[in-house]
Amino acid sequence: MQIYDSVQKTKLPFEPIHKGKASIYVCGPTVYDDAHLGHARSALAFDLLTRTLKVLGYTVTLAKNFTDIDDKIIKKVQQSGKSMEEITSFYIARYLEEMDALGVQRADIEPKATESLHAIEAMIQTLLDKDFAYRISNGDVYFDTSKDSAYGTISHQVGQDDENQSRVAHTEEKRNPKDFALWKACKNEEEICFETAFSAGRPGWHIECSAMIEKHFSGTENYSIDIHGGGADLLFPHHENEAAQSRCATGHELAKYWMHNGFVQIDGEKMSKSLGNSFFLKDALALYDGEVLRYYLNSVHYRNDFNFSEQELQVAKKRLDKLYRLKKRVSPGTPSQVNSVFKKALLDAMGDDLNISIALATIDEMVAATNEALDSSPQNKALKKEALANIAFIDALLGFGGKEPFSYFQIGVDEALKMKIQTMLNERSEAKKAKDFARSDAIRDELTHLGISIMDTAEGTLWEKV
RNA sequence: GGAGCCAUCGCCAAGCGGUAAGGCCGCAGCCUGCAAAGCUGCUAUCCCCGGUUCAAAUCCGGGUGGCUCCUCCA
C-alpha cells in the first residue's frame, strides 16, 4: 500500500507502527448544522482508505470525532433556546444517517469533545507543567508556539508573520502571533463552562483531537497513530497545532502519515457556508440514490478538487447502471471465486494511494469483457458465478454494486406503478405476438413517458426506471 | 504580502522519464419487427516559451490561466 503523505509531499509505502494493524483518526464535523457534500466527500475518501486497508488484510481501527463544543454551537444555543445537547445530538444522528445512506462504514470510535474533557484537561495541564503553554489574565490558556522547535513542519507554513499582511487577529497578551488557545475561559455571559484547575471554560478547537487520540490509541515511542486525515483546509492551522500540542505533551509525533482530501467545488469555487454555495447532503439524497452519490463523489481521486455538476452525476449513474445490468444478467446465482487477474488489478490500483480512476476503468473493462463472453456463450454458468464474485469483491472494496440488481433499477417505483408496468408489458407482448407493432410501439412510448425504459431479451422484456 | 496545488480529446478523468487508460457524447457496424440493452471499430501528443536527456504529458527555468491555505471550515 502506497500513501501520499501531505507532510513529506510524496507517496510512501505504508508501514504501520504495529505490524498488520492500522490506526486512523479522521477529523469529523462540528455538529451545529447539516452536512454538505464536502463532508460527504471527506467521509467517503477515508471510507475508501479503511476498506482498502481491510481488504489488504490490515486490522483497522478508525476514529472519527464529533466536535460538540464550539462557538457556532453556542451561538445556535443562544438563538434557538434549545440545549447544546439537543442540538448536537440531532445533528450527530442526522450525520450518521446520511453517511449510512452513502454506504460509509461507521467508525470504530466516535469520540465527542464533551466526553473527552478529562483527557483534554490532562493534556493542557501537562503542557502547562512542561511550560509549553501559558495562562493569561482572563484565564485563557495559550500554546506557546515559540517553545516548539518543530512548529511549522507539518504544513510548511512556518513563515514569519508579516504584521501587516497576516490575517490573524492579534490578542494583546499572546506572546507570539501564531500562539493559539488551548482553553477559553468562560466570560460570564456564556452558558457552557467546565471546571478545571486552570479556569472554568471550554476547550479550544485543536486540543480535542490531540487529547482524544491519546485517550483512545496506545501508539509507540515514535507515533501515536498511523494515519491522521481530514480536509485540505485543516492542514493549517488545525493539524499543525494538533501536531504541536501532541509532540510537546507526549514527546513524540502525532501521526506517521497525514492525508488530506480535496474540496468539493461549485462552479470552480470551494463549497463553504460562508460563500453560501453549500449543497446539503440531505438535499442531494432527496434527489439521488445514496449509492449513485457515493459512486459519483468517489469517482475523482481524493486529493483532487471535485467540481460538482449534475451532468457528471448522471454520467456516474450510467456507469454504475452498467455494472448493475451485468449483475442482472448473471443473477441469480451463487458467487464462485473472484477472477485473480481482476482482483489483483483492483488492489494494485487502490493500493496506489487509492487510484480510483484506474479501479473504475478496471471495472468497466471487466464488465465489457464479461458481457462479450456472455454474448457468445449465454449459458456459461461458471462465467456468471465468477462475475457475481467479482461484483461482490467490488462491493467489499469500493462499497457499491451490493444491491439486488432488479431492485436497483426500481428505486422510486411504487407497487401500483409496478403493477401498471407489468400490465402494459403483458399487453405489449400480446400485440407483438399478433405482429401489431403499432400497438406495441405505442405502449413502449407510454412507458417512456412514465420514465420507464424497456429492453427485450431472450428471457422476456425487462424494464428500468430511467 | 507569505505558502501551496492544478492546467491532458467537445465534457469528466488516469498518467509519477520510454513513446497518451477508462467513462460520457459523436460517427460507422453487429444484434432487433423497430428500439433499448449489449458488443465491435473510429476520434487527442498533453496551456505557452525555453532547457536537461538517446528519450518528457511526465524533470528544470520563465510565462499565462484557475483554485486553495494564512479567519470558522471536510
Coordinates of C-alpha atoms (C1' of nucleotides) in Angstrom, one line a residue:
Chain A
M1 CA 0.0 0.0 0.0
Q2 CA 1.3 3.4 -1.0
I3 CA 0.0 6.5 0.7
Y4 CA 0.6 10.1 -0.2
D5 CA 1.8 11.9 2.9
S6 CA 1.0 15.6 2.8
V7 CA 3.8 16.4 5.2
Q8 CA 6.5 14.9 3.1
K9 CA 4.6 15.6 -0.1
T10 CA 5.3 12.3 -1.6
K11 CA 4.0 8.8 -1.8
L12 CA 5.3 6.5 0.8
P13 CA 4.9 2.8 1.4
F14 CA 2.5 2.2 4.3
E15 CA 4.4 0.7 7.1
P16 CA 2.2 0.7 10.2
I17 CA 3.7 1.2 13.7
H18 CA 2.1 -2.1 14.7
K19 CA 2.5 -4.9 12.2
G20 CA -0.8 -5.8 10.5
K21 CA -2.7 -3.0 12.1
A22 CA -3.7 0.4 11.1
S23 CA -4.8 3.2 13.4
I24 CA -6.6 6.1 11.7
Y25 CA -8.0 9.3 13.1
V26 CA -10.1 11.5 10.8
C27 CA -11.4 14.9 11.8
G28 CA -15.1 14.8 11.7
P29 CA -17.7 17.5 11.6
T30 CA -18.6 20.3 14.0
V31 CA -22.2 19.4 14.7
Y32 CA -24.1 22.7 14.5
D33 CA -25.7 22.3 11.1
D34 CA -26.4 19.8 8.3
A35 CA -23.6 18.1 6.5
H36 CA -22.9 19.3 3.0
L37 CA -21.3 17.4 0.1
G38 CA -17.8 18.4 1.3
H39 CA -18.4 16.4 4.5
A40 CA -19.6 13.6 2.4
R41 CA -16.5 13.6 0.2
S42 CA -14.2 13.5 3.2
A43 CA -16.1 10.7 4.8
L44 CA -16.2 8.8 1.5
A45 CA -12.5 9.3 0.9
F46 CA -11.5 7.8 4.2
D47 CA -14.1 5.1 3.9
L48 CA -12.2 4.0 0.7
L49 CA -9.0 4.1 2.7
T50 CA -10.3 1.9 5.5
R51 CA -12.0 -0.5 3.1
T52 CA -8.8 -0.9 1.1
L53 CA -6.7 -1.5 4.2
K54 CA -9.2 -4.0 5.5
V55 CA -9.3 -5.9 2.2
L56 CA -5.5 -5.9 2.1
G57 CA -5.6 -7.7 5.5
Y58 CA -5.0 -5.0 8.0
T59 CA -6.9 -4.8 11.2
V60 CA -8.1 -1.2 11.1
T61 CA -9.2 0.9 14.0
L62 CA -10.9 4.1 12.7
A63 CA -11.7 7.0 15.0
K64 CA -13.8 9.9 13.7
N65 CA -14.7 12.7 16.2
F66 CA -17.7 14.9 16.6
T67 CA -16.8 18.4 17.7
D68 CA -19.7 19.2 20.0
I69 CA -18.3 22.1 21.9
D70 CA -17.8 25.2 19.7
D71 CA -18.6 28.9 19.3
K72 CA -21.0 28.2 16.5
I73 CA -22.9 25.7 18.6
I74 CA -23.0 28.1 21.5
K75 CA -24.4 30.7 19.1
K76 CA -27.1 28.3 17.9
V77 CA -28.0 27.5 21.5
Q78 CA -28.5 31.2 22.2
Q79 CA -30.5 31.7 19.1
S80 CA -32.7 28.7 19.3
G81 CA -33.3 28.4 23.0
K82 CA -32.5 24.7 22.7
S83 CA -29.9 23.0 24.8
M84 CA -26.5 22.2 23.5
E85 CA -27.1 18.5 23.8
E86 CA -30.4 18.8 21.9
I87 CA -28.7 20.5 19.0
T88 CA -25.6 18.3 18.8
S89 CA -27.4 15.0 19.3
F90 CA -29.8 16.0 16.5
Y91 CA -27.0 16.8 14.0
I92 CA -24.9 13.8 15.0
A93 CA -27.9 11.5 14.4
R94 CA -28.6 13.1 11.1
Y95 CA -24.9 13.0 10.0
L96 CA -24.7 9.2 10.8
E97 CA -28.0 8.5 8.9
E98 CA -26.8 10.4 5.8
M99 CA -23.4 8.7 5.9
D100 CA -25.2 5.4 6.2
A101 CA -27.1 6.2 3.0
L102 CA -23.8 6.8 1.3
G103 CA -22.5 3.4 2.4
V104 CA -19.9 4.9 4.7
Q105 CA -18.9 2.3 7.3
R106 CA -19.2 3.5 10.8
A107 CA -16.0 4.5 12.7
D108 CA -15.0 2.1 15.4
I109 CA -14.6 5.0 17.8
E110 CA -16.7 8.2 17.6
P111 CA -15.4 10.4 20.4
K112 CA -17.0 13.7 21.3
A113 CA -15.4 16.7 22.9
T114 CA -17.9 16.6 25.7
E115 CA -17.0 13.1 26.6
S116 CA -13.2 13.8 26.5
L117 CA -12.9 16.7 28.9
H118 CA -10.7 14.8 31.4
A119 CA -8.3 13.9 28.6
I120 CA -8.4 17.4 27.4
E121 CA -7.8 18.9 30.8
A122 CA -5.0 16.4 31.5
M123 CA -3.2 17.3 28.2
I124 CA -3.4 21.1 28.8
Q125 CA -2.2 20.6 32.4
T126 CA 0.8 18.6 31.0
L127 CA 1.6 21.4 28.6
L128 CA 1.4 24.0 31.3
D129 CA 3.6 21.9 33.6
K130 CA 6.1 21.4 30.8
D131 CA 6.0 25.2 30.2
F132 CA 4.7 24.8 26.6
A133 CA 1.6 26.7 27.5
Y134 CA 0.8 29.8 29.5
R135 CA -2.3 31.2 31.1
I136 CA -3.2 34.8 30.6
S137 CA -5.1 37.1 33.0
N138 CA -8.6 36.3 31.9
G139 CA -8.0 32.6 32.4
D140 CA -7.4 31.6 28.7
V141 CA -4.6 29.2 28.2
Y142 CA -2.4 29.5 25.1
F143 CA 0.1 27.2 23.5
D144 CA 3.4 28.9 23.1
T145 CA 4.5 28.1 19.5
S146 CA 8.0 29.5 20.1
K147 CA 8.7 26.7 22.5
D148 CA 8.2 24.1 19.9
S149 CA 11.1 24.0 17.5
A150 CA 9.3 21.7 15.2
Y151 CA 6.3 24.0 14.8
G152 CA 5.6 24.5 11.1
T153 CA 7.0 21.2 9.9
I154 CA 3.6 19.7 9.3
S155 CA 2.1 22.4 7.0
H156 CA 5.3 24.1 6.0
Q157 CA 3.7 27.4 6.9
V158 CA 6.4 28.5 9.2
G159 CA 6.6 31.9 7.6
Q160 CA 7.4 34.7 10.0
D161 CA 4.3 36.6 10.3
D162 CA 4.3 39.8 8.4
E163 CA 2.4 42.0 10.9
N164 CA 0.6 43.9 8.2
Q165 CA -0.3 41.0 5.9
S166 CA -1.3 38.3 8.4
R167 CA -5.0 37.9 8.7
V168 CA -4.6 36.5 12.2
A169 CA -6.1 38.8 14.9
H170 CA -3.5 39.6 17.5
T171 CA -4.6 39.3 21.0
E172 CA -2.7 41.6 23.3
E173 CA -1.5 39.1 25.7
K174 CA -0.5 36.5 23.2
R175 CA 3.2 36.1 23.2
N176 CA 3.5 35.2 19.5
P177 CA 1.1 35.8 16.7
K178 CA 0.8 32.0 15.9
D179 CA 0.0 31.0 19.5
F180 CA -3.4 29.5 19.8
A181 CA -6.0 28.9 22.5
L182 CA -5.9 25.5 24.3
W183 CA -8.6 26.6 26.7
K184 CA -11.0 29.5 26.6
A185 CA -12.1 30.7 30.0
C186 CA -15.7 31.5 30.2
K187 CA -16.7 35.1 30.1
N188 CA -19.8 35.4 32.2
E189 CA -22.5 35.5 29.5
E190 CA -21.6 32.1 28.2
E191 CA -23.7 29.2 29.2
I192 CA -21.3 26.3 29.0
C193 CA -18.4 26.1 31.4
F194 CA -16.3 23.3 32.6
E195 CA -14.3 23.5 35.8
T196 CA -10.6 22.8 35.6
A197 CA -7.6 23.6 37.8
F198 CA -6.6 26.5 35.5
S199 CA -10.0 28.1 34.9
A200 CA -13.7 27.4 34.2
G201 CA -14.2 27.4 30.5
R202 CA -14.2 25.2 27.4
P203 CA -11.6 23.7 25.1
G204 CA -10.1 25.4 22.2
W205 CA -10.7 23.8 18.8
H206 CA -7.4 21.9 18.3
I207 CA -6.9 20.3 21.6
E208 CA -9.8 17.8 21.5
C209 CA -8.3 15.8 18.6
S210 CA -4.9 15.5 20.3
A211 CA -6.5 14.5 23.6
M212 CA -8.9 12.0 22.0
I213 CA -6.1 10.4 20.1
E214 CA -4.1 9.9 23.3
K215 CA -7.1 8.6 25.1
H216 CA -8.0 6.0 22.5
F217 CA -4.8 4.9 20.9
S218 CA -1.8 3.4 22.5
G219 CA 0.8 4.4 19.9
T220 CA 4.5 3.7 20.3
E221 CA 7.5 5.6 21.3
N222 CA 7.6 7.3 18.0
Y223 CA 4.0 7.9 17.0
S224 CA 0.5 8.0 18.5
I225 CA -1.3 6.7 15.4
D226 CA -0.5 5.6 11.8
I227 CA -2.7 8.0 9.8
H228 CA -4.3 11.3 10.5
G229 CA -6.8 12.5 7.9
G230 CA -9.1 15.4 7.1
G231 CA -10.0 18.0 4.6
A232 CA -7.2 20.0 3.0
D233 CA -8.4 23.1 4.8
L234 CA -7.4 21.6 8.1
L235 CA -3.7 21.2 7.3
F236 CA -3.1 24.7 8.6
P237 CA -3.6 25.7 11.3
H238 CA -5.6 22.8 12.7
H239 CA -3.3 19.9 12.1
E240 CA -0.2 22.0 12.6
N241 CA -1.5 22.9 16.0
E242 CA -2.6 19.4 16.9
A243 CA 0.8 18.1 16.0
A244 CA 2.5 20.7 18.1
Q245 CA 0.4 20.0 21.2
S246 CA 0.8 16.3 20.9
R247 CA 4.5 16.5 20.2
C248 CA 5.1 18.7 23.2
A249 CA 2.8 16.8 25.5
T250 CA 3.9 13.3 24.6
G251 CA 7.4 13.7 23.4
H252 CA 6.7 12.0 20.1
E253 CA 5.0 12.8 16.8
L254 CA 1.2 12.5 16.5
A255 CA 0.9 10.6 13.3
K256 CA 3.2 8.7 10.9
Y257 CA 1.2 9.7 7.8
W258 CA -1.0 12.7 7.1
M259 CA -3.7 12.5 4.4
H260 CA -5.8 15.4 3.2
N261 CA -8.8 15.3 0.8
G262 CA -9.5 18.0 -1.8
F263 CA -12.6 20.2 -1.8
V264 CA -16.0 19.9 -3.4
Q265 CA -16.4 22.9 -5.6
I266 CA -19.4 24.6 -7.1
D267 CA -18.7 26.4 -10.3
G268 CA -15.0 26.2 -9.6
E269 CA -15.2 27.6 -6.1
K270 CA -14.9 25.9 -2.8
M271 CA -18.2 25.0 -1.3
S272 CA -18.5 26.6 2.0
K273 CA -21.1 28.0 4.3
S274 CA -19.5 31.5 4.3
L275 CA -19.8 31.6 0.5
G276 CA -23.4 30.5 0.7
N277 CA -22.9 27.9 -2.0
S278 CA -23.4 24.8 0.1
F279 CA -25.2 21.8 -1.3
F280 CA -26.5 19.9 1.7
L281 CA -26.3 16.2 1.7
K282 CA -29.9 15.8 2.7
D283 CA -31.0 17.8 -0.4
A284 CA -28.8 15.7 -2.6
L285 CA -30.1 12.5 -1.1
A286 CA -33.6 13.6 -1.7
L287 CA -32.8 13.8 -5.4
Y288 CA -30.4 11.0 -5.9
D289 CA -29.8 7.5 -4.6
G290 CA -27.1 7.3 -2.0
E291 CA -25.2 4.7 -3.9
V292 CA -25.1 6.8 -7.0
L293 CA -23.9 9.8 -5.0
R294 CA -21.3 7.6 -3.4
Y295 CA -20.1 6.4 -6.8
Y296 CA -20.0 10.0 -8.1
L297 CA -18.3 11.6 -5.2
N298 CA -15.7 8.9 -5.1
S299 CA -15.1 8.9 -8.9
V300 CA -12.3 11.5 -8.7
H301 CA -9.1 10.9 -6.8
Y302 CA -9.5 12.1 -3.2
R303 CA -6.7 14.6 -3.4
N304 CA -8.1 16.5 -6.4
D305 CA -10.7 19.1 -6.1
F306 CA -14.1 18.0 -7.2
N307 CA -16.3 20.2 -9.2
F308 CA -19.9 19.2 -8.6
S309 CA -22.2 19.0 -11.6
E310 CA -25.4 17.2 -12.1
Q311 CA -24.5 16.2 -15.7
E312 CA -21.4 14.4 -14.3
L313 CA -23.5 12.8 -11.7
Q314 CA -25.7 11.4 -14.5
V315 CA -22.6 10.1 -16.2
A316 CA -21.6 8.4 -12.9
K317 CA -25.1 6.8 -12.7
K318 CA -24.8 5.5 -16.2
R319 CA -21.5 3.9 -15.3
L320 CA -22.9 2.3 -12.2
D321 CA -26.0 1.2 -14.2
K322 CA -23.7 -0.8 -16.5
L323 CA -22.3 -2.7 -13.6
Y324 CA -25.8 -3.5 -12.3
R325 CA -27.0 -4.6 -15.8
L326 CA -24.3 -7.1 -15.8
K327 CA -25.3 -8.2 -12.3
K328 CA -28.9 -8.5 -13.5
R329 CA -27.6 -10.6 -16.4
V330 CA -25.7 -13.1 -14.2
S331 CA -28.3 -13.3 -11.4
P332 CA -29.5 -15.2 -9.6
G333 CA -26.7 -17.5 -8.6
T334 CA -24.0 -18.2 -6.0
P335 CA -20.7 -16.4 -6.5
S336 CA -17.6 -18.6 -7.0
Q337 CA -14.1 -17.2 -6.9
V338 CA -13.1 -13.7 -7.8
N339 CA -11.0 -13.6 -11.0
S340 CA -7.5 -13.4 -9.8
V341 CA -6.3 -11.0 -12.5
F342 CA -9.2 -8.7 -11.9
K343 CA -8.7 -8.8 -8.2
K344 CA -5.0 -8.0 -8.4
A345 CA -5.6 -5.1 -10.8
L346 CA -8.2 -3.6 -8.5
L347 CA -6.0 -4.0 -5.4
D348 CA -3.0 -2.6 -7.3
A349 CA -5.0 0.4 -8.2
M350 CA -6.4 1.1 -4.8
G351 CA -3.1 0.2 -3.2
D352 CA -1.5 3.0 -5.1
D353 CA -2.8 5.9 -2.9
L354 CA -6.4 5.0 -3.8
N355 CA -6.2 5.4 -7.5
I356 CA -9.9 5.2 -8.1
S357 CA -9.8 6.1 -11.8
I358 CA -7.7 3.0 -12.6
A359 CA -10.0 1.0 -10.4
L360 CA -13.1 2.2 -12.2
A361 CA -11.5 1.6 -15.5
T362 CA -10.6 -1.9 -14.5
I363 CA -14.3 -2.5 -13.5
D364 CA -15.5 -1.1 -16.8
E365 CA -13.2 -3.4 -18.7
M366 CA -14.3 -6.4 -16.6
V367 CA -17.9 -5.6 -17.3
A368 CA -17.3 -5.3 -21.1
A369 CA -15.3 -8.4 -21.2
T370 CA -17.9 -10.4 -19.3
N371 CA -20.7 -9.1 -21.5
E372 CA -18.8 -10.0 -24.6
A373 CA -18.1 -13.5 -23.3
L374 CA -21.8 -13.9 -22.3
D375 CA -22.8 -12.8 -25.8
S376 CA -21.1 -15.8 -27.3
S377 CA -22.0 -18.2 -24.5
P378 CA -25.1 -17.0 -22.7
Q379 CA -25.4 -20.2 -20.6
N380 CA -21.9 -20.2 -19.2
K381 CA -22.6 -20.8 -15.5
A382 CA -19.0 -20.6 -14.4
L383 CA -18.7 -17.2 -16.1
K384 CA -21.8 -16.0 -14.3
K385 CA -20.7 -17.2 -10.9
E386 CA -17.3 -15.6 -11.4
A387 CA -18.9 -12.3 -12.4
L388 CA -21.0 -12.4 -9.2
A389 CA -17.9 -13.0 -7.2
N390 CA -16.2 -10.1 -8.9
I391 CA -19.1 -7.8 -8.2
A392 CA -19.2 -8.9 -4.5
F393 CA -15.5 -8.0 -4.3
I394 CA -16.1 -4.6 -5.8
D395 CA -18.8 -4.1 -3.1
A396 CA -16.4 -5.0 -0.3
L397 CA -13.6 -2.9 -1.6
L398 CA -15.4 0.1 -3.0
G399 CA -18.8 0.0 -1.5
F400 CA -21.1 -0.2 -4.5
G401 CA -22.7 -2.9 -6.5
G402 CA -24.1 -4.7 -3.5
K403 CA -27.8 -4.2 -4.1
E404 CA -30.1 -6.8 -5.6
P405 CA -29.9 -5.8 -9.3
F406 CA -33.6 -5.7 -10.2
S407 CA -34.5 -3.6 -7.2
Y408 CA -31.6 -1.2 -8.0
F409 CA -33.4 -0.3 -11.2
Q410 CA -36.7 0.0 -9.5
I411 CA -35.8 2.6 -6.8
G412 CA -38.6 5.1 -6.5
V413 CA -41.2 3.0 -8.2
D414 CA -44.2 2.1 -6.0
E415 CA -46.2 -1.1 -6.1
A416 CA -49.1 0.4 -8.0
L417 CA -46.8 1.6 -10.8
K418 CA -45.1 -1.8 -10.9
M419 CA -48.4 -3.5 -11.4
K420 CA -49.3 -1.0 -14.1
I421 CA -46.0 -1.5 -15.9
Q422 CA -46.5 -5.3 -15.8
T423 CA -50.0 -5.0 -17.3
M424 CA -48.7 -2.8 -20.1
L425 CA -45.8 -5.1 -20.8
N426 CA -48.2 -8.1 -21.0
E427 CA -50.4 -6.2 -23.4
R428 CA -47.4 -5.2 -25.4
S429 CA -46.2 -8.8 -25.6
E430 CA -49.6 -9.9 -26.9
A431 CA -49.5 -7.1 -29.5
K432 CA -46.1 -8.2 -30.6
K433 CA -47.2 -11.8 -30.9
A434 CA -50.0 -10.6 -33.1
K435 CA -47.5 -8.5 -35.1
D436 CA -49.4 -5.4 -34.2
F437 CA -46.2 -3.3 -33.9
A438 CA -48.1 0.0 -34.0
R439 CA -49.8 -1.0 -30.8
S440 CA -46.6 -2.4 -29.1
D441 CA -44.6 0.7 -30.0
A442 CA -47.4 2.9 -28.7
I443 CA -47.2 1.1 -25.3
R444 CA -43.4 1.5 -25.3
D445 CA -43.9 5.2 -25.9
E446 CA -46.3 5.4 -23.0
L447 CA -43.8 3.7 -20.7
T448 CA -41.1 6.1 -21.9
H449 CA -43.3 8.9 -20.8
L450 CA -43.6 7.3 -17.4
G451 CA -39.8 7.3 -17.1
I452 CA -39.5 3.6 -17.8
S453 CA -37.2 2.2 -20.4
I454 CA -37.6 -1.4 -21.6
M455 CA -35.4 -4.0 -23.2
D456 CA -36.5 -7.2 -24.9
T457 CA -34.3 -10.2 -24.0
A458 CA -34.4 -13.9 -24.6
E459 CA -35.8 -14.2 -21.1
G460 CA -38.6 -11.7 -21.7
T461 CA -39.0 -8.0 -21.5
L462 CA -37.1 -6.2 -18.7
W463 CA -37.7 -2.7 -17.5
E464 CA -35.8 0.0 -15.7
K465 CA -36.5 3.3 -14.1
V466 CA -34.6 5.9 -16.0
Chain B
rG1 C1' 2.2 40.1 1.4
rG2 C1' 3.6 34.8 2.5
rA3 C1' 2.7 29.3 1.5
rG4 C1' 0.9 25.6 -1.8
rC5 C1' -2.0 22.9 -5.6
rC6 C1' -3.6 22.5 -10.6
rA7 C1' -3.7 23.1 -16.3
rU8 C1' -4.2 16.1 -20.8
rC9 C1' -9.7 14.5 -26.6
rG10 C1' -16.4 18.5 -27.0
rC11 C1' -17.2 17.1 -21.3
rC12 C1' -15.3 14.2 -16.8
rA13 C1' -10.6 11.8 -15.9
rA14 C1' -5.7 8.3 -15.5
rG15 C1' -0.6 9.0 -16.3
rC16 C1' 4.9 9.7 -11.4
rG17 C1' 11.3 9.7 -17.9
rG18 C1' 10.3 5.2 -22.6
rU19 C1' 6.7 6.9 -26.8
rA20 C1' -1.3 9.1 -24.4
rA21 C1' -6.2 4.2 -19.5
rG22 C1' -11.3 4.5 -18.8
rG23 C1' -16.3 6.9 -18.9
rC24 C1' -20.0 10.4 -21.3
rC25 C1' -21.1 12.4 -26.0
rG26 C1' -20.5 11.6 -31.5
rC27 C1' -19.9 8.5 -36.0
rA28 C1' -19.9 3.5 -38.5
rG29 C1' -21.4 -1.6 -37.8
rC30 C1' -23.4 -6.4 -35.4
rC31 C1' -27.9 -7.7 -32.8
rU32 C1' -33.5 -6.2 -33.0
rG33 C1' -40.0 -6.2 -36.5
rC34 C1' -38.2 -1.2 -35.0
rA35 C1' -35.9 0.1 -30.5
rA36 C1' -33.4 -0.3 -25.8
rA37 C1' -29.6 -3.1 -23.7
rG38 C1' -25.0 -5.4 -25.0
rC39 C1' -20.8 -6.0 -28.3
rU40 C1' -17.1 -4.3 -32.3
rG41 C1' -14.5 -0.3 -34.8
rC42 C1' -13.2 5.1 -35.2
rU43 C1' -11.9 10.1 -32.7
rA44 C1' -6.1 13.9 -28.6
rU45 C1' 0.8 14.4 -28.5
rC46 C1' -0.8 16.6 -23.4
rC47 C1' -1.8 25.8 -21.7
rC48 C1' 2.6 28.8 -23.9
rC49 C1' 8.2 29.6 -24.3
rG50 C1' 13.0 27.9 -23.3
rG51 C1' 16.3 24.0 -21.2
rU52 C1' 18.1 18.8 -19.4
rU53 C1' 18.0 13.8 -21.8
rC54 C1' 19.2 8.8 -26.6
rA55 C1' 14.1 9.6 -24.9
rA56 C1' 9.5 14.4 -21.4
rA57 C1' 2.5 15.0 -20.8
rU58 C1' 5.9 13.3 -17.1
rC59 C1' 12.4 16.7 -14.8
rC60 C1' 14.3 22.2 -14.5
rG61 C1' 13.6 27.6 -15.5
rG62 C1' 10.2 31.5 -17.2
rG63 C1' 5.3 32.9 -18.5
rU64 C1' -0.3 32.7 -18.7
rG65 C1' -4.8 31.0 -16.5
rG66 C1' -7.7 28.7 -12.4
rC67 C1' -8.1 27.1 -7.2
rU68 C1' -6.8 26.7 -2.0
rC69 C1' -4.4 28.0 2.8
rC70 C1' -2.5 32.0 6.1
rU71 C1' -10.0 33.8 9.8
rC72 C1' -14.7 29.2 11.2
rC73 C1' -14.5 25.4 7.6
rA74 C1' -14.3 18.4 5.1

